[in-house]
């Protein structure tokens, strides 16, 4: 349910009552009347005094300044039968009568405040209605001030003050209206907003005043510089990392890049097997992977403003298909060739052993023959 309209109407009725008392007159009770809500105007804006309960066959509408409908007080009149308008002594050049009999005042001024009388001629009778118009001036746009312009997320508080004489003040954070909650507090007089834990989404503050219903004034946006992060540190590599292991072949090119969400932009450091790598920056390229470059790598992301540090790490290992190929560094044979090599070595060993045994037996037989 929208409760703003009843409150606004009640407020207008109070203003109207005060205006009527100040002008020293009351609405004339007759068949025609002036809409009470139209008796409140704003300086510099158009005001329309709306006639109500007007029947057909109107011969002439005339509006007068004051509580009387004399010719000397006439502002302007309109005759529907001939569709003609006529200005009177009180015409300022800003007034006009619509075809339904309402009085339009353009660029309303404070001195337009006062009684206005509408006279309607039906030919066989005349009816009048008097109302007191109250022109009010809008307050100037409120000013806003904060005790800090650069803060750290979730660490620093901010207090903002709205400089205004209005009693109805609303606060906006990132153009969304806010009220007191577990992270923010609005003072009892509504003129101070305290954000206890600033977040990265609290970059714009504004206050809004509404001294006159339906005519709000909002301050210029106040920008906050919020430092945050690093968070959501991610690694991107030219090879797939599975369970923290990057498998690559010796001699292949390996790209490693580290990214994080942070303000201001973070500093990047890399370590290899616990030792700081001389290269700095978010990206490292190993043009030709060597055995010495195997091991554990860590990307360290640092935000000097928030004093927070995050890291991600992984390990580079030789591709598992190469483990069975390696005899020594720099010499490689396939798995099938290794099997054949083993078979040949075993057969050769058996063959050599057979030859040695044959030679030994032949030698012993020759010595026995000589002895006999």
Coordinates of N, CA and C in Angstrom, one line a residue, residues 49-243:
X49 N -5.2 26.7 -11.0 CA -6.4 26.7 -10.1 C -7.5 26.1 -10.8
X50 N -7.9 24.9 -10.3 CA -8.8 24.0 -11.0 C -10.2 24.3 -10.5
X51 N -11.2 24.6 -11.4 CA -12.6 24.7 -11.1 C -13.2 23.3 -11.1
X52 N -14.1 23.1 -10.1 CA -14.8 21.9 -9.9 C -16.4 22.1 -10.0
X53 N -17.1 21.1 -10.3 CA -18.5 21.1 -10.4 C -19.1 22.1 -11.3
X54 N -18.5 22.3 -12.4 CA -19.0 23.2 -13.4 C -19.9 22.5 -14.4
X55 N -21.1 23.0 -14.6 CA -22.1 22.3 -15.5 C -21.9 22.9 -16.9
X56 N -22.8 22.4 -17.8 CA -22.7 22.8 -19.2 C -23.3 24.2 -19.4
X57 N -23.3 24.7 -20.6 CA -23.9 26.0 -21.1 C -23.3 27.2 -20.3
X58 N -22.0 27.2 -20.1 CA -21.3 28.3 -19.5 C -21.2 29.4 -20.6
X59 N -21.6 30.6 -20.2 CA -21.4 31.8 -21.1 C -20.1 32.5 -20.9
X60 N -19.6 32.5 -19.7 CA -18.3 33.2 -19.4 C -17.7 32.7 -18.1
X61 N -16.4 32.5 -18.2 CA -15.5 32.3 -17.0 C -14.7 33.6 -16.8
X62 N -14.7 34.1 -15.6 CA -13.8 35.2 -15.3 C -13.1 35.0 -13.9
X63 N -11.8 35.4 -13.9 CA -11.1 35.2 -12.7 C -10.6 36.6 -12.2
X64 N -10.7 36.7 -10.8 CA -10.4 38.0 -10.2 C -9.4 37.8 -9.1
X65 N -8.6 38.9 -8.9 CA -7.7 38.9 -7.8 C -8.3 39.5 -6.6
X66 N -8.4 38.7 -5.5 CA -9.1 39.2 -4.3 C -10.3 38.3 -4.0
X67 N -11.1 38.8 -3.0 CA -12.3 38.1 -2.6 C -13.5 38.6 -3.3
X68 N -13.4 39.6 -4.2 CA -14.6 40.1 -4.9 C -14.4 39.9 -6.4
X69 N -15.6 39.9 -7.1 CA -15.5 39.7 -8.5 C -15.8 41.0 -9.3
X70 N -15.3 42.1 -8.8 CA -15.5 43.4 -9.5 C -14.7 43.5 -10.7
X71 N -15.1 44.4 -11.6 CA -14.4 44.6 -12.9 C -12.9 45.1 -12.6
X72 N -12.7 45.9 -11.6 CA -11.4 46.4 -11.3 C -10.4 45.3 -10.9
X73 N -11.0 44.2 -10.4 CA -10.1 43.1 -9.9 C -9.9 42.0 -10.9
X74 N -10.5 42.1 -12.1 CA -10.5 41.0 -13.1 C -9.1 40.8 -13.6
X75 N -8.7 39.6 -13.7 CA -7.4 39.2 -14.3 C -7.6 38.8 -15.8
X76 N -8.5 37.9 -16.1 CA -8.7 37.4 -17.4 C -10.1 36.7 -17.5
X77 N -10.7 36.7 -18.6 CA -12.0 36.0 -18.8 C -12.0 35.3 -20.1
X78 N -12.9 34.3 -20.1 CA -13.0 33.5 -21.4 C -14.5 33.2 -21.6
X79 N -14.9 33.5 -22.9 CA -16.3 33.2 -23.3 C -16.4 32.0 -24.3
X80 N -16.8 30.9 -23.8 CA -16.9 29.7 -24.6 C -17.7 29.9 -25.9
X81 N -18.9 30.6 -25.9 CA -19.7 30.6 -27.2 C -18.9 31.3 -28.3
X82 N -18.1 32.3 -28.0 CA -17.3 33.0 -29.0 C -15.9 32.6 -29.1
X83 N -15.5 31.7 -28.1 CA -14.1 31.3 -28.0 C -13.1 32.5 -27.9
X84 N -13.4 33.4 -27.1 CA -12.6 34.6 -27.0 C -12.2 34.9 -25.5
X85 N -11.0 35.5 -25.4 CA -10.4 35.8 -24.1 C -10.3 37.3 -24.0
X86 N -10.4 37.8 -22.8 CA -10.2 39.2 -22.5 C -9.5 39.4 -21.2
X87 N -8.4 40.2 -21.3 CA -7.6 40.5 -20.1 C -8.2 41.7 -19.3
X88 N -7.9 41.7 -18.0 CA -8.4 42.8 -17.1 C -7.3 43.6 -16.5
X89 N -7.7 44.5 -15.6 CA -6.7 45.4 -15.0 C -5.6 44.6 -14.2
X90 N -5.9 43.4 -13.7 CA -5.0 42.7 -12.9 C -4.2 41.7 -13.7
X91 N -4.3 41.7 -15.0 CA -3.6 40.8 -15.8 C -2.1 41.2 -15.9
X92 N -1.2 40.2 -15.6 CA 0.3 40.4 -15.6 C 0.9 39.9 -16.9
X93 N 0.2 39.2 -17.7 CA 0.8 38.6 -18.9 C 1.2 37.1 -18.7
X94 N 1.0 36.6 -17.5 CA 1.3 35.2 -17.2 C 0.1 34.4 -16.9
X95 N -1.1 35.0 -17.0 CA -2.3 34.2 -16.7 C -3.1 33.9 -17.9
X96 N -3.9 32.8 -17.8 CA -4.8 32.4 -18.9 C -5.9 31.5 -18.3
X97 N -7.0 31.5 -19.0 CA -8.1 30.6 -18.6 C -8.3 29.5 -19.6
X98 N -8.3 28.3 -19.1 CA -8.5 27.1 -20.0 C -10.0 27.1 -20.5
X99 N -10.2 26.2 -21.5 CA -11.6 26.0 -22.0 C -12.5 25.4 -20.9
X100 N -11.9 24.8 -19.9 CA -12.8 24.2 -18.8 C -12.9 25.2 -17.6
X101 N -12.3 26.4 -17.8 CA -12.5 27.4 -16.8 C -11.4 27.5 -15.7
X102 N -10.4 26.7 -15.8 CA -9.3 26.8 -14.8 C -8.4 27.9 -15.1
X103 N -7.8 28.5 -14.0 CA -6.8 29.6 -14.2 C -5.4 29.1 -14.2
X104 N -4.6 29.4 -15.2 CA -3.2 29.0 -15.3 C -2.3 30.2 -15.1
X105 N -1.4 30.1 -14.1 CA -0.4 31.1 -13.8 C 0.9 30.5 -14.1
X106 N 1.6 31.1 -15.1 CA 2.9 30.6 -15.5 C 4.0 31.3 -14.7
X107 N 5.1 30.6 -14.4 CA 6.2 31.1 -13.7 C 5.7 31.8 -12.4
X108 N 5.1 31.1 -11.6 CA 4.5 31.6 -10.3 C 5.5 32.3 -9.5
X109 N 5.1 33.4 -8.9 CA 6.0 34.3 -8.1 C 5.4 34.3 -6.6
X110 N 6.2 34.6 -5.7 CA 5.8 34.7 -4.3 C 4.7 35.7 -4.1
X111 N 4.7 36.8 -4.9 CA 3.6 37.8 -4.7 C 2.3 37.4 -5.4
X112 N 2.3 36.2 -6.0 CA 1.0 35.7 -6.5 C 0.2 35.1 -5.3
X113 N 0.7 35.0 -4.1 CA 0.0 34.5 -3.0 C -1.2 35.4 -2.7
X114 N -2.3 34.9 -2.4 CA -3.5 35.7 -2.1 C -4.8 35.0 -2.5
X115 N -5.9 35.8 -2.3 CA -7.2 35.3 -2.7 C -7.4 35.4 -4.2
X116 N -8.2 34.4 -4.8 CA -8.6 34.4 -6.1 C -10.0 34.0 -6.2
X117 N -10.8 34.8 -7.0 CA -12.3 34.5 -7.1 C -12.6 34.2 -8.5
X118 N -13.3 33.0 -8.7 CA -13.8 32.6 -10.0 C -15.3 32.9 -10.1
X119 N -15.6 33.5 -11.2 CA -17.0 33.9 -11.5 C -17.5 33.2 -12.8
X120 N -18.6 32.4 -12.7 CA -19.1 31.6 -13.8 C -20.5 32.1 -14.1
X121 N -20.7 32.6 -15.4 CA -22.0 33.1 -15.8 C -22.6 32.0 -16.7
X122 N -23.7 31.5 -16.2 CA -24.5 30.4 -16.9 C -25.6 31.0 -17.8
X123 N -25.7 32.3 -17.8 CA -26.8 33.0 -18.6 C -28.0 33.3 -17.7
X124 N -28.5 32.3 -17.0 CA -29.7 32.5 -16.2 C -29.3 32.7 -14.7
X125 N -28.0 32.4 -14.4 CA -27.5 32.6 -13.0 C -26.0 32.7 -13.0
X126 N -25.5 33.2 -11.9 CA -24.1 33.4 -11.8 C -23.6 32.7 -10.5
X127 N -22.5 32.0 -10.5 CA -21.9 31.4 -9.3 C -20.5 31.8 -9.1
X128 N -20.1 31.9 -7.9 CA -18.7 32.3 -7.5 C -18.1 31.3 -6.6
X129 N -16.7 31.3 -6.6 CA -15.9 30.5 -5.7 C -14.6 31.3 -5.4
X130 N -14.2 31.3 -4.1 CA -13.0 32.0 -3.8 C -12.1 31.1 -3.0
X131 N -10.8 31.2 -3.3 CA -9.8 30.4 -2.7 C -8.5 31.2 -2.5
X132 N -7.7 30.7 -1.5 CA -6.5 31.4 -1.2 C -5.3 30.6 -1.7
X133 N -4.6 31.2 -2.7 CA -3.4 30.5 -3.2 C -2.2 30.8 -2.4
X134 N -1.4 29.8 -2.1 CA -0.2 30.0 -1.4 C 1.0 29.5 -2.2
X135 N 1.9 30.4 -2.6 CA 3.1 30.1 -3.4 C 4.3 30.0 -2.4
X136 N 4.9 28.8 -2.5 CA 6.1 28.6 -1.7 C 7.3 28.5 -2.5
X137 N 8.4 28.7 -1.8 CA 9.7 28.7 -2.5 C 10.5 27.4 -2.1
X138 N 10.9 26.7 -3.1 CA 11.7 25.5 -2.8 C 13.0 25.9 -2.1
X139 N 13.5 25.0 -1.2 CA 14.8 25.2 -0.7 C 15.8 24.9 -1.7
X140 N 17.0 25.5 -1.6 CA 18.1 25.3 -2.5 C 18.5 23.8 -2.4
X141 N 19.2 23.3 -3.4 CA 19.7 22.0 -3.4 C 20.6 21.8 -2.2
X142 N 20.4 20.7 -1.4 CA 21.3 20.5 -0.2 C 22.7 20.2 -0.6
X143 N 23.6 20.5 0.3 CA 25.0 20.2 0.2 C 25.3 19.0 1.0
X144 N 26.3 18.2 0.6 CA 26.7 17.0 1.3 C 28.2 17.0 1.5
X145 N 28.7 16.5 2.7 CA 30.1 16.4 3.0 C 30.4 15.1 3.7
X146 N 31.5 14.6 3.5 CA 32.0 13.3 4.2 C 33.3 13.5 4.8
X147 N 33.6 12.8 5.9 CA 34.8 12.9 6.6 C 36.0 12.3 5.9
X148 N 35.7 11.5 4.9 CA 36.8 10.8 4.2 C 36.4 10.6 2.7
X149 N 37.4 10.7 1.8 CA 37.1 10.5 0.4 C 37.8 9.2 -0.1
X150 N 38.8 8.7 0.6 CA 39.4 7.5 0.2 C 39.4 6.5 1.4
X151 N 38.9 5.3 1.2 CA 38.7 4.4 2.3 C 39.1 3.0 1.9
X152 N 39.2 2.1 2.8 CA 39.5 0.7 2.6 C 38.3 -0.2 2.9
X153 N 38.0 -1.1 2.0 CA 36.7 -1.9 2.2 C 36.8 -2.7 3.5
X154 N 35.7 -2.6 4.2 CA 35.4 -3.4 5.4 C 36.4 -3.0 6.6
X155 N 37.1 -2.0 6.4 CA 38.1 -1.5 7.4 C 37.7 -0.1 7.9
X156 N 37.4 0.8 7.0 CA 37.2 2.2 7.3 C 35.7 2.5 7.4
X157 N 35.3 3.4 8.3 CA 33.9 3.9 8.3 C 33.9 5.3 7.6
X158 N 32.7 5.7 7.3 CA 32.5 7.0 6.7 C 31.3 7.7 7.3
X159 N 31.4 8.9 7.6 CA 30.3 9.7 8.1 C 30.0 10.8 7.1
X160 N 28.7 10.9 6.7 CA 28.3 11.9 5.7 C 27.3 12.8 6.3
X161 N 27.3 14.1 6.1 CA 26.4 15.1 6.7 C 25.7 15.8 5.5
X162 N 24.4 16.0 5.7 CA 23.5 16.7 4.7 C 23.2 18.1 5.3
X163 N 23.7 19.1 4.6 CA 23.5 20.5 5.1 C 22.2 21.1 4.5
X164 N 21.2 21.1 5.3 CA 19.9 21.6 4.9 C 19.1 22.0 6.1
X165 N 18.1 22.9 5.9 CA 17.1 23.3 6.9 C 15.9 22.4 6.9
X166 N 15.8 21.6 5.9 CA 14.6 20.7 5.8 C 14.6 19.6 6.9
X167 N 13.5 19.2 7.3 CA 13.4 18.1 8.3 C 13.1 16.7 7.8
X168 N 12.7 16.7 6.5 CA 12.5 15.4 5.8 C 13.7 15.1 4.9
X169 N 14.6 14.3 5.3 CA 15.8 14.0 4.6 C 15.9 12.5 4.3
X170 N 16.2 12.1 3.0 CA 16.4 10.8 2.6 C 17.9 10.6 2.2
X171 N 18.4 9.4 2.3 CA 19.8 9.1 1.9 C 19.8 8.0 0.8
X172 N 20.8 8.2 -0.1 CA 20.9 7.3 -1.2 C 22.4 6.9 -1.3
X173 N 22.6 5.6 -1.4 CA 23.9 5.0 -1.6 C 23.9 4.3 -3.0
X174 N 24.8 4.6 -3.9 CA 24.8 4.1 -5.2 C 23.4 4.3 -5.9
X175 N 22.7 5.4 -5.6 CA 21.5 5.8 -6.2 C 20.3 4.9 -5.7
X176 N 20.5 4.2 -4.6 CA 19.5 3.4 -4.0 C 19.2 4.0 -2.6
X177 N 17.9 4.2 -2.3 CA 17.5 4.7 -1.0 C 17.8 3.7 0.1
X178 N 18.4 4.2 1.2 CA 18.9 3.4 2.3 C 18.3 3.9 3.6
X179 N 18.3 3.1 4.6 CA 17.9 3.4 6.0 C 18.8 2.7 6.9
X180 N 18.6 2.9 8.2 CA 19.5 2.3 9.2 C 19.4 0.8 9.1
X181 N 20.5 0.1 9.1 CA 20.6 -1.4 9.1 C 21.9 -1.8 9.9
X182 N 22.2 -3.1 9.8 CA 23.4 -3.5 10.5 C 24.7 -3.0 10.1
X183 N 24.7 -2.3 8.9 CA 26.0 -1.7 8.4 C 25.9 -0.2 8.3
X184 N 24.7 0.4 8.4 CA 24.6 1.8 8.3 C 23.7 2.3 9.4
X185 N 23.9 3.6 9.8 CA 23.1 4.3 10.8 C 22.7 5.7 10.3
X186 N 21.4 6.0 10.4 CA 21.0 7.3 10.1 C 20.6 8.0 11.4
X187 N 21.1 9.2 11.6 CA 20.9 9.9 12.8 C 19.4 10.3 13.1
X188 N 19.0 10.5 14.3 CA 17.6 10.8 14.6 C 17.1 12.0 13.8
X189 N 18.0 13.0 13.5 CA 17.5 14.2 12.8 C 17.6 14.0 11.3
X190 N 18.0 12.8 10.9 CA 18.1 12.3 9.5 C 19.2 13.1 8.6
X191 N 20.0 13.9 9.3 CA 21.0 14.7 8.5 C 22.4 14.1 8.5
X192 N 22.6 12.9 9.1 CA 23.9 12.3 9.2 C 23.7 10.8 8.8
X193 N 24.6 10.3 7.9 CA 24.6 8.9 7.6 C 26.0 8.4 7.9
X194 N 26.1 7.3 8.7 CA 27.3 6.7 9.1 C 27.3 5.3 8.5
X195 N 28.3 5.0 7.7 CA 28.5 3.6 7.1 C 29.7 3.0 7.9
X196 N 29.3 2.0 8.7 CA 30.3 1.5 9.7 C 31.4 0.6 8.9
X197 N 31.0 -0.1 7.9 CA 31.9 -0.9 7.1 C 31.6 -0.6 5.6
X198 N 32.5 0.2 5.1 CA 32.3 0.6 3.7 C 32.6 -0.6 2.8
X199 N 31.8 -0.8 1.7 CA 32.1 -1.8 0.7 C 32.4 -1.1 -0.6
X200 N 32.8 -1.9 -1.5 CA 33.2 -1.4 -2.9 C 32.0 -0.9 -3.6
X201 N 30.8 -1.2 -3.1 CA 29.5 -0.8 -3.8 C 29.0 0.5 -3.2
X202 N 29.7 1.1 -2.3 CA 29.3 2.4 -1.6 C 30.0 3.6 -2.2
X203 N 30.2 3.6 -3.5 CA 31.1 4.6 -4.1 C 30.4 6.0 -4.3
X204 N 29.0 6.1 -4.2 CA 28.3 7.3 -4.4 C 27.3 7.6 -3.3
X205 N 27.4 8.7 -2.7 CA 26.5 9.1 -1.6 C 25.7 10.3 -2.1
X206 N 24.4 10.4 -1.7 CA 23.6 11.6 -1.9 C 22.5 11.7 -0.8
X207 N 22.1 12.9 -0.5 CA 21.0 13.2 0.4 C 19.9 13.9 -0.4
X208 N 18.7 13.7 0.0 CA 17.6 14.3 -0.7 C 16.6 14.9 0.3
X209 N 16.2 16.2 0.1 CA 15.2 16.8 0.9 C 13.9 17.0 0.2
X210 N 12.9 17.1 1.0 CA 11.5 17.2 0.5 C 10.7 18.1 1.4
X211 N 11.1 19.4 1.3 CA 10.4 20.4 2.1 C 8.9 20.6 1.7
X212 N 8.7 20.4 0.4 CA 7.3 20.4 -0.2 C 7.1 19.1 -0.9
X213 N 6.0 18.4 -0.5 CA 5.7 17.1 -1.0 C 5.7 17.1 -2.6
X214 N 6.3 16.0 -3.1 CA 6.4 15.7 -4.6 C 7.3 16.7 -5.3
X215 N 8.1 17.5 -4.5 CA 9.2 18.3 -5.1 C 10.5 18.1 -4.4
X216 N 11.1 16.9 -4.5 CA 12.3 16.6 -3.9 C 13.5 17.3 -4.5
X217 N 14.5 17.6 -3.7 CA 15.8 18.1 -4.2 C 16.9 17.2 -3.7
X218 N 17.7 16.7 -4.7 CA 18.8 15.8 -4.3 C 20.1 16.5 -4.5
X219 N 21.0 16.2 -3.6 CA 22.4 16.8 -3.6 C 23.2 16.3 -4.8
X220 N 24.3 17.0 -5.1 CA 25.2 16.4 -6.1 C 25.8 15.1 -5.6
X221 N 26.1 14.2 -6.4 CA 26.7 12.9 -5.9 C 28.1 13.2 -5.3
X222 N 28.3 12.5 -4.2 CA 29.6 12.6 -3.5 C 30.3 11.2 -3.7
X223 N 31.5 11.3 -4.4 CA 32.1 10.0 -4.8 C 33.2 9.6 -3.7
X224 N 33.2 8.3 -3.4 CA 34.2 7.8 -2.5 C 35.1 6.9 -3.3
X225 N 36.4 6.9 -3.0 CA 37.4 6.0 -3.6 C 37.6 4.9 -2.6
X226 N 37.1 3.7 -3.0 CA 37.1 2.5 -2.1 C 38.2 1.5 -2.6
X227 N 39.2 1.3 -1.8 CA 40.2 0.3 -2.1 C 39.8 -1.1 -1.6
X228 N 39.9 -2.1 -2.5 CA 39.5 -3.4 -2.1 C 40.4 -4.5 -2.7
X229 N 40.3 -5.7 -2.2 CA 41.0 -6.8 -2.8 C 42.5 -6.9 -2.3
X230 N 43.2 -7.9 -2.9 CA 42.9 -8.7 -4.0 C 42.0 -9.9 -3.6
X231 N 41.1 -10.2 -4.5 CA 40.3 -11.5 -4.3 C 40.1 -12.1 -5.7
X232 N 39.5 -13.3 -5.6 CA 39.3 -14.1 -6.8 C 40.5 -14.2 -7.7
X233 N 41.6 -14.7 -7.0 CA 42.9 -14.8 -7.8 C 42.8 -16.0 -8.7
X234 N 43.1 -15.9 -9.9 CA 43.0 -16.9 -10.9 C 44.3 -17.1 -11.7
X235 N 44.5 -18.4 -12.1 CA 45.7 -18.7 -12.9 C 45.2 -19.2 -14.3
X236 N 45.9 -18.6 -15.3 CA 45.7 -19.1 -16.6 C 47.0 -19.5 -17.2
X237 N 47.0 -20.7 -17.8 CA 48.3 -21.3 -18.3 C 48.0 -21.8 -19.7
X238 N 49.1 -22.0 -20.4 CA 49.0 -22.6 -21.8 C 48.7 -24.1 -21.7
X239 N 48.9 -24.7 -20.5 CA 48.7 -26.1 -20.3 C 47.6 -26.3 -19.3
X240 N 46.9 -27.4 -19.3 CA 45.9 -27.7 -18.3 C 46.5 -28.0 -17.0
X241 N 45.9 -27.4 -15.9 CA 46.4 -27.7 -14.5 C 45.3 -28.6 -13.9
X242 N 45.7 -29.8 -13.5 CA 44.8 -30.8 -13.0 C 45.3 -31.2 -11.6
X243 N 44.4 -30.9 -10.6 CA 44.8 -31.2 -9.2 C 46.1 -30.5 -8.8

